[in-house]
C-alpha cells in the first residue's frame, strides 16, 4: 500500500473512468487505455454470447 505525505493511504486511480478528462494523458497512456478497453469489450461480448446461448437452449427446451 502506498502512503502520502501525511501517512494516509493513497487511493489508486481507476484504470479508466468513462467520460473522464483525457487532456493530461500521453499518447502511450491513451494507447494503453484503448488496449484495456478493447480487452474489456471482448470479455463483455464473450459473456453476452454465453448468456445468449443459455437463453436459446432454455427457449428451445420449453417450446
PDB file of C-alpha atoms in Angstrom:
ATOM      1  CA  UNK A   1       0.000   0.000   0.000  1.00  0.00           C
ATOM      2  CA  UNK A   2       1.322   3.480  -0.837  1.00  0.00           C
ATOM      3  CA  UNK A   3       1.260   6.331   1.652  1.00  0.00           C
ATOM      4  CA  UNK A   4       1.151  10.080   1.071  1.00  0.00           C
ATOM      5  CA  UNK A   5       2.897  12.907   2.878  1.00  0.00           C
ATOM      6  CA  UNK A   6       0.766  12.518   5.997  1.00  0.00           C
ATOM      7  CA  UNK A   7       0.907   8.688   6.107  1.00  0.00           C
ATOM      8  CA  UNK A   8      -2.597   8.406   4.668  1.00  0.00           C
ATOM      9  CA  UNK A   9      -3.177   5.649   2.135  1.00  0.00           C
ATOM     10  CA  UNK A  10      -3.335   6.948  -1.436  1.00  0.00           C
ATOM     11  CA  UNK A  11      -6.283   5.644  -3.401  1.00  0.00           C
ATOM     12  CA  UNK A  12      -5.082   4.063  -6.630  1.00  0.00           C
ATOM     13  CA  UNK A  13      -6.917   5.685  -9.567  1.00  0.00           C
ATOM     14  CA  UNK A  14      -9.176   3.543 -11.718  1.00  0.00           C
ATOM     15  CA  UNK A  15      -7.629   2.234 -14.916  1.00  0.00           C
ATOM     16  CA  UNK A  16     -10.171   4.233 -16.899  1.00  0.00           C
ATOM     17  CA  UNK A  17     -13.165   6.328 -15.994  1.00  0.00           C
ATOM     18  CA  UNK A  18     -15.769   6.703 -18.721  1.00  0.00           C
ATOM     19  CA  UNK A  19     -16.113  10.370 -19.622  1.00  0.00           C
ATOM     20  CA  UNK A  20     -13.034  11.370 -17.635  1.00  0.00           C
ATOM     21  CA  UNK A  21     -10.580  14.087 -18.694  1.00  0.00           C
ATOM     22  CA  UNK A  22      -8.073  12.788 -21.235  1.00  0.00           C
ATOM     23  CA  UNK A  23      -6.067  16.001 -21.596  1.00  0.00           C
ATOM     24  CA  UNK A  24      -3.301  15.031 -19.199  1.00  0.00           C
ATOM     25  CA  UNK A  25      -2.657  11.605 -20.747  1.00  0.00           C
ATOM     26  CA  UNK A  26       0.266  10.888 -23.027  1.00  0.00           C
ATOM     27  CA  UNK A  27      -0.081   9.103 -26.355  1.00  0.00           C
ATOM     28  CA  UNK A  28       1.286   5.975 -24.669  1.00  0.00           C
ATOM     29  CA  UNK A  29      -1.250   6.259 -21.839  1.00  0.00           C
ATOM     30  CA  UNK A  30      -4.061   6.635 -24.363  1.00  0.00           C
ATOM     31  CA  UNK A  31      -2.850   3.575 -26.284  1.00  0.00           C
ATOM     32  CA  UNK A  32      -2.770   1.547 -23.052  1.00  0.00           C
ATOM     33  CA  UNK A  33      -6.323   2.594 -22.206  1.00  0.00           C
ATOM     34  CA  UNK A  34      -7.523   1.732 -25.703  1.00  0.00           C
ATOM     35  CA  UNK A  35      -5.988  -1.742 -25.352  1.00  0.00           C
ATOM     36  CA  UNK A  36      -7.576  -2.119 -21.916  1.00  0.00           C
ATOM     37  CA  UNK A  37     -10.997  -1.110 -23.213  1.00  0.00           C
ATOM     38  CA  UNK A  38     -10.739  -3.378 -26.270  1.00  0.00           C
ATOM     39  CA  UNK A  39      -9.936  -6.313 -23.999  1.00  0.00           C
ATOM     40  CA  UNK A  40     -12.903  -5.420 -21.793  1.00  0.00           C
ATOM     41  CA  UNK A  41     -15.209  -5.235 -24.830  1.00  0.00           C
ATOM     42  CA  UNK A  42     -14.100  -8.729 -25.877  1.00  0.00           C
ATOM     43  CA  UNK A  43     -14.748 -10.013 -22.362  1.00  0.00           C
ATOM     44  CA  UNK A  44     -18.209  -8.430 -22.318  1.00  0.00           C
ATOM     45  CA  UNK A  45     -19.091  -9.811 -25.743  1.00  0.00           C
ATOM     46  CA  UNK A  46     -17.991 -13.307 -24.696  1.00  0.00           C
ATOM     47  CA  UNK A  47     -20.179 -13.147 -21.588  1.00  0.00           C
ATOM     48  CA  UNK A  48     -23.106 -11.835 -23.618  1.00  0.00           C
ATOM     49  CA  UNK A  49     -22.740 -14.730 -26.070  1.00  0.00           C
ATOM     50  CA  UNK A  50     -22.511 -17.242 -23.219  1.00  0.00           C
ATOM     51  CA  UNK A  51     -25.727 -15.925 -21.702  1.00  0.00           C
ATOM     52  CA  UNK A  52     -27.459 -15.761 -25.081  1.00  0.00           C
ATOM     53  CA  UNK A  53     -26.545 -19.398 -25.759  1.00  0.00           C
ATOM     54  CA  UNK A  54     -28.033 -20.412 -22.415  1.00  0.00           C
ATOM     55  CA  UNK A  55     -31.179 -18.448 -23.211  1.00  0.00           C
ATOM     56  CA  UNK A  56     -31.501 -20.081 -26.638  1.00  0.00           C
ATOM     57  CA  UNK A  57     -31.070 -23.535 -25.069  1.00  0.00           C
ATOM     58  CA  UNK A  58     -33.759 -22.798 -22.487  1.00  0.00           C
ATOM     59  CA  UNK A  59     -36.117 -21.411 -25.122  1.00  0.00           C
ATOM     60  CA  UNK A  60     -35.724 -24.493 -27.321  1.00  0.00           C
ATOM     61  CA  UNK A  61     -36.257 -26.813 -24.348  1.00  0.00           C
ATOM     62  CA  UNK A  62     -39.521 -25.162 -23.301  1.00  0.00           C
ATOM     63  CA  UNK A  63     -41.059 -24.946 -26.781  1.00  0.00           C
TER      64      UNK A  63
END
